Amino acid sequence: MSRLGELGARLYRGEVGYDFIKKRMFWYALSILITITAIAGLGVRGLNMGIEFKGGAVFTTPKTSISVSEAQEHAEAASGHDAIVQQLGNGTLRIQVTELNTAQADKTQTQLAEDLNIPKEKINADLVGPSWGKQIANKAWTGLGIFMILVVIYLAIAFEWRMAVAALIALIHDLTITVGVYALVGFEVTPGTVIGLLTILGYSLYDTVVVFDSLKEGSKDITKQTRFTYSEVANRSINSTLVRSINTTVVALLPVAGLLFIGGGFLGAGMLNDISLSLFVGLAAGAYSSIFIATPLVADLKEREPQMKALKKRVLAKRAAAVAKGEAAESAHEGADGPGDDEPDDGEGPHDAPPAAAAAVAGPRSHGGRGRGRPSGKRR
């Protein structure tokens, strides 16, 4: 078994782990800071909307030896507007100038032909109206709203409303960060970006539901035992699915990183950046929010319930009693794993549940109870 596989098995069994719930305030603060930065970037810099949203013209030249920077200078001088120039694979140039009408586009095409020493009829000019991009944006917002409503309904039915609220907050968190990154780095927002944003919602929700499903199984009949609080079971659920989340995220990020850094960066296929940046940021934010935000939020909401407050009091009282008897709290905790330490009044509890609920806050498992009650020496 590889080290990662062994680590995953130990996390699943609760032998090691990280206390996500205890340190949740730090991660809340970090997320708030990142979100505020994203909103500030969005408010100050705004989004660099593409030609599909502003309208304009796209000129495609035949193969030419002129550089991209030179073509950009000529295009901006001819049109009086900012221009985006991309070199395509066959040596042609794609010159994109926003906010041009038909007359301005014709004038720019003529001037470009003179500056680049190319016959005008060989420069292809396509006018793009702003209404097309607005229609796409409106349909995207409509689809996003319907998606959010369906997600809340599904999670409320399949799990409970607290998980639906936490998942919705995590989704908004991921969207805000992704859009904020676009504003901060100045990447162009195109219909491809909108498609990327809608795509990451599904991934973010999937990762969150995996943890919620483990939490649902682990917290089944939790009030019938006195060994673990809800937060401890939630922490165990995160740790038991941690390696799976990391593996899924890494596998998903690798091809997206290839599109973003190699396809868009080294090879100059700039249009790949429109969708790959949103996917890259959204996938990373989705994995982060499912671990550090969604599940701790559920634990916070559940701990407000009267039965969970009562459970926590019983658990703490039992541990305090164990300490008073001269036992370490951890020994009482670990000792409960042994068959002889089950609650006498428990018909079922985490030991009857799947392994996801069979351990409390992660930490090295003591084997001090192993062999308890066995006779020593040889049988005579």
Short mmCIF file of C-alpha atoms in Angstrom, two decimals:
data_model
loop_
_atom_site.label_atom_id
_atom_site.label_comp_id
_atom_site.label_asym_id
_atom_site.label_seq_id
_atom_site.Cartn_x
_atom_site.Cartn_y
_atom_site.Cartn_z
CA MET A 1 0.00 0.00 0.00
CA SER A 2 1.34 3.43 -0.89
CA ARG A 3 1.98 6.01 1.81
CA LEU A 4 -1.02 8.02 0.69
CA GLY A 5 -3.20 4.93 0.73
CA GLU A 6 -1.93 4.00 4.18
CA LEU A 7 -2.56 7.54 5.38
CA GLY A 8 -6.09 7.39 3.98
CA ALA A 9 -6.73 4.12 5.82
CA ARG A 10 -5.42 5.58 9.08
CA LEU A 11 -7.53 8.71 8.61
CA TYR A 12 -10.58 6.52 7.97
CA ARG A 13 -9.94 4.52 11.12
CA GLY A 14 -9.39 7.68 13.15
CA GLU A 15 -5.81 6.84 14.09
CA VAL A 16 -4.55 10.20 12.82
CA GLY A 17 -6.29 13.34 11.71
CA TYR A 18 -6.65 17.09 11.86
CA ASP A 19 -9.16 18.81 14.10
CA PHE A 20 -11.02 20.83 11.46
CA ILE A 21 -13.96 21.66 13.71
CA LYS A 22 -11.88 22.97 16.61
CA LYS A 23 -9.94 25.31 14.31
CA ARG A 24 -12.97 26.31 12.29
CA MET A 25 -12.86 29.97 13.40
CA PHE A 26 -9.44 30.36 11.78
CA TRP A 27 -10.75 28.96 8.50
CA TYR A 28 -13.89 31.09 8.73
CA ALA A 29 -11.71 34.17 9.18
CA LEU A 30 -9.50 33.16 6.26
CA SER A 31 -12.52 32.65 4.00
CA ILE A 32 -14.00 35.99 5.04
CA LEU A 33 -10.69 37.71 4.27
CA ILE A 34 -10.46 36.06 0.84
CA THR A 35 -14.10 36.87 0.09
CA ILE A 36 -13.70 40.51 1.10
CA THR A 37 -10.60 40.77 -1.10
CA ALA A 38 -12.53 39.27 -4.01
CA ILE A 39 -15.47 41.64 -3.51
CA ALA A 40 -13.12 44.62 -3.18
CA GLY A 41 -11.35 43.63 -6.39
CA LEU A 42 -14.68 43.29 -8.11
CA GLY A 43 -15.81 46.71 -6.88
CA VAL A 44 -12.57 48.55 -7.66
CA ARG A 45 -11.39 46.93 -10.88
CA GLY A 46 -14.62 45.45 -12.18
CA LEU A 47 -14.80 42.66 -14.71
CA ASN A 48 -13.11 42.84 -18.08
CA MET A 49 -16.12 41.85 -20.15
CA GLY A 50 -15.39 40.35 -23.54
CA ILE A 51 -16.52 41.46 -26.94
CA GLU A 52 -19.54 39.17 -26.69
CA PHE A 53 -20.88 41.41 -23.93
CA LYS A 54 -19.71 44.83 -25.16
CA GLY A 55 -20.03 44.35 -28.88
CA GLY A 56 -17.33 45.15 -31.45
CA ALA A 57 -15.41 43.61 -34.31
CA VAL A 58 -13.04 40.70 -34.77
CA PHE A 59 -10.47 40.93 -37.58
CA THR A 60 -8.60 37.88 -38.81
CA THR A 61 -5.55 38.52 -40.92
CA PRO A 62 -3.75 36.08 -43.25
CA LYS A 63 -0.36 34.73 -42.21
CA THR A 64 1.94 37.61 -41.42
CA SER A 65 5.37 38.20 -39.92
CA ILE A 66 4.25 41.14 -37.81
CA SER A 67 4.44 40.62 -34.07
CA VAL A 68 1.48 40.58 -31.72
CA SER A 69 2.57 43.78 -29.95
CA GLU A 70 3.00 45.62 -33.25
CA ALA A 71 -0.40 44.48 -34.46
CA GLN A 72 -1.94 45.62 -31.19
CA GLU A 73 -0.42 49.09 -31.55
CA HIS A 74 -1.71 49.40 -35.11
CA ALA A 75 -5.18 48.18 -34.16
CA GLU A 76 -5.51 50.57 -31.23
CA ALA A 77 -4.26 53.48 -33.33
CA ALA A 78 -6.69 52.64 -36.16
CA SER A 79 -9.74 52.10 -33.96
CA GLY A 80 -9.14 54.42 -31.02
CA HIS A 81 -10.08 51.56 -28.64
CA ASP A 82 -8.20 48.90 -26.72
CA ALA A 83 -7.42 45.83 -28.80
CA ILE A 84 -6.67 42.22 -27.93
CA VAL A 85 -4.44 40.40 -30.40
CA GLN A 86 -3.88 36.65 -30.42
CA GLN A 87 -1.60 34.71 -32.73
CA LEU A 88 -3.32 31.61 -34.00
CA GLY A 89 -1.62 28.33 -34.78
CA ASN A 90 -1.41 28.88 -38.56
CA GLY A 91 0.44 32.19 -38.20
CA THR A 92 -2.66 34.34 -38.61
CA LEU A 93 -3.67 37.04 -36.16
CA ARG A 94 -7.00 37.48 -34.41
CA ILE A 95 -7.52 41.15 -33.59
CA GLN A 96 -10.42 41.91 -31.30
CA VAL A 97 -11.62 45.48 -30.81
CA THR A 98 -14.61 46.24 -28.61
CA GLU A 99 -17.31 48.86 -28.97
CA LEU A 100 -17.11 49.36 -32.75
CA ASN A 101 -20.10 49.94 -35.01
CA THR A 102 -20.25 49.01 -38.69
CA ALA A 103 -18.73 52.25 -40.01
CA GLN A 104 -15.93 52.23 -37.42
CA ALA A 105 -15.18 48.59 -38.14
CA ASP A 106 -14.88 49.29 -41.88
CA LYS A 107 -12.58 52.23 -41.23
CA THR A 108 -10.43 50.14 -38.89
CA GLN A 109 -10.24 47.32 -41.43
CA THR A 110 -9.03 49.73 -44.12
CA GLN A 111 -6.40 51.25 -41.85
CA LEU A 112 -5.20 47.84 -40.71
CA ALA A 113 -4.78 46.73 -44.31
CA GLU A 114 -2.56 49.74 -44.98
CA ASP A 115 -0.53 49.39 -41.79
CA LEU A 116 0.01 45.66 -42.14
CA ASN A 117 0.53 45.86 -45.92
CA ILE A 118 -2.21 43.33 -46.57
CA PRO A 119 -5.04 43.61 -49.13
CA LYS A 120 -8.21 44.72 -47.39
CA GLU A 121 -10.29 41.89 -48.83
CA LYS A 122 -7.95 39.34 -47.19
CA ILE A 123 -8.72 40.67 -43.71
CA ASN A 124 -11.88 39.01 -42.48
CA ALA A 125 -14.07 41.25 -40.30
CA ASP A 126 -16.90 39.95 -38.10
CA LEU A 127 -19.19 42.28 -36.19
CA VAL A 128 -20.44 41.05 -32.83
CA GLY A 129 -23.45 42.68 -31.20
CA PRO A 130 -23.64 43.15 -27.43
CA SER A 131 -27.10 41.58 -27.30
CA TRP A 132 -25.68 38.08 -27.89
CA GLY A 133 -23.53 38.18 -24.79
CA LYS A 134 -26.36 39.68 -22.74
CA GLN A 135 -28.68 36.87 -23.79
CA ILE A 136 -26.09 34.31 -22.74
CA ALA A 137 -25.54 36.10 -19.43
CA ASN A 138 -29.28 36.31 -18.72
CA LYS A 139 -29.76 32.62 -19.49
CA ALA A 140 -26.75 31.79 -17.32
CA TRP A 141 -28.19 33.75 -14.37
CA THR A 142 -31.55 32.04 -14.87
CA GLY A 143 -29.90 28.63 -14.96
CA LEU A 144 -27.84 29.49 -11.90
CA GLY A 145 -30.93 30.52 -9.93
CA ILE A 146 -32.81 27.34 -10.86
CA PHE A 147 -29.73 25.27 -10.01
CA MET A 148 -29.48 26.86 -6.56
CA ILE A 149 -33.15 26.24 -5.80
CA LEU A 150 -32.97 22.60 -6.90
CA VAL A 151 -29.80 22.08 -4.85
CA VAL A 152 -31.43 23.42 -1.71
CA ILE A 153 -34.53 21.27 -2.22
CA TYR A 154 -32.49 18.14 -2.91
CA LEU A 155 -30.17 18.58 0.08
CA ALA A 156 -33.08 19.41 2.38
CA ILE A 157 -34.84 16.19 1.34
CA ALA A 158 -31.80 13.90 1.11
CA PHE A 159 -30.10 15.24 4.23
CA GLU A 160 -31.57 18.16 6.17
CA TRP A 161 -32.04 21.91 5.84
CA ARG A 162 -28.87 22.75 7.82
CA MET A 163 -26.75 20.90 5.29
CA ALA A 164 -28.62 22.64 2.47
CA VAL A 165 -27.83 26.03 4.01
CA ALA A 166 -24.17 25.12 4.52
CA ALA A 167 -23.83 23.81 0.95
CA LEU A 168 -25.46 26.96 -0.44
CA ILE A 169 -23.08 29.18 1.50
CA ALA A 170 -20.15 27.12 0.22
CA LEU A 171 -21.36 27.48 -3.37
CA ILE A 172 -21.71 31.26 -3.04
CA HIS A 173 -18.26 31.32 -1.42
CA ASP A 174 -16.74 29.47 -4.40
CA LEU A 175 -18.47 31.67 -6.98
CA THR A 176 -17.44 34.90 -5.25
CA ILE A 177 -13.80 33.88 -5.04
CA THR A 178 -13.70 32.78 -8.68
CA VAL A 179 -15.31 35.95 -9.98
CA GLY A 180 -13.06 38.03 -7.72
CA VAL A 181 -9.95 36.37 -9.17
CA TYR A 182 -11.13 37.34 -12.66
CA ALA A 183 -11.50 40.93 -11.51
CA LEU A 184 -8.11 41.01 -9.76
CA VAL A 185 -6.06 39.46 -12.59
CA GLY A 186 -8.01 41.22 -15.35
CA PHE A 187 -8.82 38.10 -17.35
CA GLU A 188 -11.44 38.60 -20.00
CA VAL A 189 -14.92 37.33 -19.18
CA THR A 190 -16.45 35.49 -22.12
CA PRO A 191 -19.28 32.98 -22.57
CA GLY A 192 -16.60 30.34 -21.94
CA THR A 193 -16.06 31.84 -18.50
CA VAL A 194 -19.78 31.59 -17.75
CA ILE A 195 -19.75 27.93 -18.78
CA GLY A 196 -16.76 27.33 -16.53
CA LEU A 197 -18.52 28.96 -13.56
CA LEU A 198 -21.58 26.77 -14.03
CA THR A 199 -19.36 23.69 -14.31
CA ILE A 200 -17.57 24.23 -11.01
CA LEU A 201 -20.88 24.41 -9.16
CA GLY A 202 -21.45 20.74 -9.85
CA TYR A 203 -17.99 19.76 -8.67
CA SER A 204 -18.22 21.86 -5.53
CA LEU A 205 -21.57 20.32 -4.66
CA TYR A 206 -20.31 16.79 -5.34
CA ASP A 207 -17.36 17.16 -2.99
CA THR A 208 -19.61 18.60 -0.28
CA VAL A 209 -22.21 15.84 -0.61
CA VAL A 210 -19.50 13.17 -0.19
CA VAL A 211 -18.60 14.58 3.23
CA PHE A 212 -22.26 15.11 4.16
CA ASP A 213 -23.07 11.51 3.30
CA SER A 214 -20.31 10.28 5.60
CA LEU A 215 -21.55 12.65 8.31
CA LYS A 216 -25.12 11.44 7.93
CA GLU A 217 -24.06 7.82 8.39
CA GLY A 218 -21.75 8.63 11.27
CA SER A 219 -24.33 10.67 13.19
CA LYS A 220 -27.09 8.08 12.93
CA ASP A 221 -28.53 7.45 16.41
CA ILE A 222 -25.87 9.70 17.86
CA THR A 223 -28.09 10.74 20.79
CA LYS A 224 -28.21 7.12 22.03
CA GLN A 225 -24.56 7.16 23.08
CA THR A 226 -22.40 9.32 25.33
CA ARG A 227 -18.98 9.01 23.80
CA PHE A 228 -18.95 11.59 21.00
CA THR A 229 -20.42 14.99 20.38
CA TYR A 230 -21.82 15.91 16.98
CA SER A 231 -18.78 18.08 16.22
CA GLU A 232 -16.46 15.16 16.90
CA VAL A 233 -18.39 12.92 14.54
CA ALA A 234 -18.32 15.71 11.93
CA ASN A 235 -14.58 16.02 12.35
CA ARG A 236 -14.21 12.29 11.88
CA SER A 237 -16.30 12.45 8.70
CA ILE A 238 -14.04 15.10 7.19
CA ASN A 239 -10.90 13.13 8.02
CA SER A 240 -12.31 9.88 6.70
CA THR A 241 -13.02 11.46 3.29
CA LEU A 242 -9.99 13.77 3.24
CA VAL A 243 -7.73 11.64 1.04
CA ARG A 244 -10.58 10.98 -1.36
CA SER A 245 -11.24 14.71 -1.66
CA ILE A 246 -7.56 15.45 -2.22
CA ASN A 247 -7.21 12.72 -4.84
CA THR A 248 -10.32 13.87 -6.68
CA THR A 249 -9.22 17.49 -6.63
CA VAL A 250 -5.68 16.76 -7.83
CA VAL A 251 -6.90 14.53 -10.65
CA ALA A 252 -9.40 17.19 -11.71
CA LEU A 253 -6.89 20.04 -11.47
CA LEU A 254 -4.13 18.40 -13.53
CA PRO A 255 -5.83 18.58 -16.95
CA VAL A 256 -7.25 22.02 -16.17
CA ALA A 257 -3.77 23.23 -15.19
CA GLY A 258 -2.47 21.85 -18.48
CA LEU A 259 -5.04 23.90 -20.39
CA LEU A 260 -4.35 27.03 -18.35
CA PHE A 261 -0.57 27.09 -18.05
CA ILE A 262 0.56 25.11 -21.10
CA GLY A 263 -2.25 25.63 -23.60
CA GLY A 264 -3.01 29.23 -22.67
CA GLY A 265 0.40 30.27 -21.40
CA PHE A 266 3.14 28.63 -23.47
CA LEU A 267 1.22 27.81 -26.63
CA GLY A 268 -0.63 31.10 -26.71
CA ALA A 269 -4.10 29.66 -27.09
CA GLY A 270 -5.58 32.54 -25.13
CA MET A 271 -9.18 31.46 -25.56
CA LEU A 272 -8.45 28.42 -23.40
CA ASN A 273 -7.81 30.77 -20.50
CA ASP A 274 -11.43 31.95 -20.56
CA ILE A 275 -12.73 28.66 -19.29
CA SER A 276 -9.67 27.03 -17.73
CA LEU A 277 -9.04 29.82 -15.18
CA SER A 278 -12.61 29.63 -13.87
CA LEU A 279 -12.33 25.84 -13.65
CA PHE A 280 -8.93 25.96 -11.93
CA VAL A 281 -9.94 28.50 -9.29
CA GLY A 282 -13.41 27.02 -8.83
CA LEU A 283 -12.17 23.44 -8.36
CA ALA A 284 -9.63 24.51 -5.76
CA ALA A 285 -12.15 26.72 -3.94
CA GLY A 286 -14.77 23.95 -4.06
CA ALA A 287 -12.45 21.41 -2.43
CA TYR A 288 -11.44 23.95 0.20
CA SER A 289 -14.99 25.01 1.05
CA SER A 290 -16.30 21.44 1.34
CA ILE A 291 -13.64 20.63 3.95
CA PHE A 292 -13.13 23.87 5.85
CA ILE A 293 -16.45 25.68 5.48
CA ALA A 294 -19.48 23.50 4.69
CA THR A 295 -19.09 20.72 7.27
CA PRO A 296 -17.94 23.00 10.15
CA LEU A 297 -21.00 25.18 9.42
CA VAL A 298 -23.24 22.12 9.71
CA ALA A 299 -21.60 21.25 13.03
CA ASP A 300 -22.16 24.80 14.29
CA LEU A 301 -25.84 24.71 13.31
CA LYS A 302 -26.42 21.23 14.75
CA GLU A 303 -24.74 22.06 18.06
CA ARG A 304 -27.46 24.70 18.58
CA GLU A 305 -30.14 22.01 18.77
CA PRO A 306 -31.33 21.19 22.32
CA GLN A 307 -30.70 17.45 21.93
CA MET A 308 -27.15 18.09 20.72
CA LYS A 309 -26.52 20.47 23.60
CA ALA A 310 -27.76 17.80 26.00
CA LEU A 311 -25.58 15.19 24.29
CA LYS A 312 -22.53 17.39 24.63
CA LYS A 313 -23.23 17.82 28.35
CA ARG A 314 -23.52 14.07 28.84
CA VAL A 315 -20.31 13.43 26.93
CA LEU A 316 -18.37 16.04 28.89
CA ALA A 317 -19.84 14.82 32.17
CA LYS A 318 -18.77 11.27 31.41
CA ARG A 319 -15.26 12.36 30.57
CA ALA A 320 -15.07 14.50 33.70
CA ALA A 321 -16.16 11.52 35.77
CA ALA A 322 -13.49 9.39 34.13
CA VAL A 323 -10.85 11.99 34.94
CA ALA A 324 -12.10 12.17 38.51
CA LYS A 325 -11.55 8.43 38.80
CA GLY A 326 -7.92 8.94 37.91
CA GLU A 327 -8.22 8.05 34.27
CA ALA A 328 -6.97 10.32 31.56
CA ALA A 329 -9.69 11.71 29.34
CA GLU A 330 -8.04 10.22 26.31
CA SER A 331 -7.80 6.82 27.96
CA ALA A 332 -11.52 6.94 28.70
CA HIS A 333 -12.10 7.96 25.14
CA GLU A 334 -9.96 5.23 23.63
CA GLY A 335 -10.97 2.63 26.13
CA ALA A 336 -14.51 2.94 24.96
CA ASP A 337 -13.41 1.19 21.75
CA GLY A 338 -12.94 -2.04 23.62
CA PRO A 339 -15.85 -4.43 23.79
CA GLY A 340 -15.87 -4.29 27.55
CA ASP A 341 -16.34 -0.51 27.73
CA ASP A 342 -19.61 -0.13 25.86
CA GLU A 343 -22.30 1.96 27.41
CA PRO A 344 -24.54 -0.29 29.46
CA ASP A 345 -27.64 1.56 28.38
CA ASP A 346 -26.68 1.81 24.71
CA GLY A 347 -28.57 -0.43 22.47
CA GLU A 348 -26.56 0.95 19.59
CA GLY A 349 -24.10 3.72 19.04
CA PRO A 350 -21.13 4.68 16.95
CA HIS A 351 -19.62 1.24 17.51
CA ASP A 352 -22.62 -0.13 15.66
CA ALA A 353 -22.34 2.46 12.96
CA PRO A 354 -19.90 2.36 10.04
CA PRO A 355 -16.27 3.07 10.82
CA ALA A 356 -16.82 6.73 9.95
CA ALA A 357 -18.47 7.15 13.34
CA ALA A 358 -16.37 4.72 15.24
CA ALA A 359 -13.83 7.18 16.53
CA ALA A 360 -13.85 10.63 17.97
CA VAL A 361 -11.47 13.48 17.45
CA ALA A 362 -8.52 12.11 15.60
CA GLY A 363 -5.33 11.33 17.35
CA PRO A 364 -2.91 8.48 17.72
CA ARG A 365 -4.79 5.41 18.80
CA SER A 366 -3.60 3.88 21.99
CA HIS A 367 -3.41 0.14 22.25
CA GLY A 368 -3.24 0.17 25.99
CA GLY A 369 -6.53 -1.68 26.27
CA ARG A 370 -5.47 -4.55 24.05
CA GLY A 371 -5.18 -7.81 25.89
CA ARG A 372 -7.05 -6.49 28.91
CA GLY A 373 -8.22 -9.36 31.12
CA ARG A 374 -6.12 -12.01 29.41
CA PRO A 375 -4.27 -14.43 31.64
CA SER A 376 -0.52 -14.04 31.55
CA GLY A 377 1.91 -16.86 31.27
CA LYS A 378 1.32 -20.41 30.06
CA ARG A 379 -1.77 -22.35 30.95
CA ARG A 380 -1.06 -24.91 33.45
#
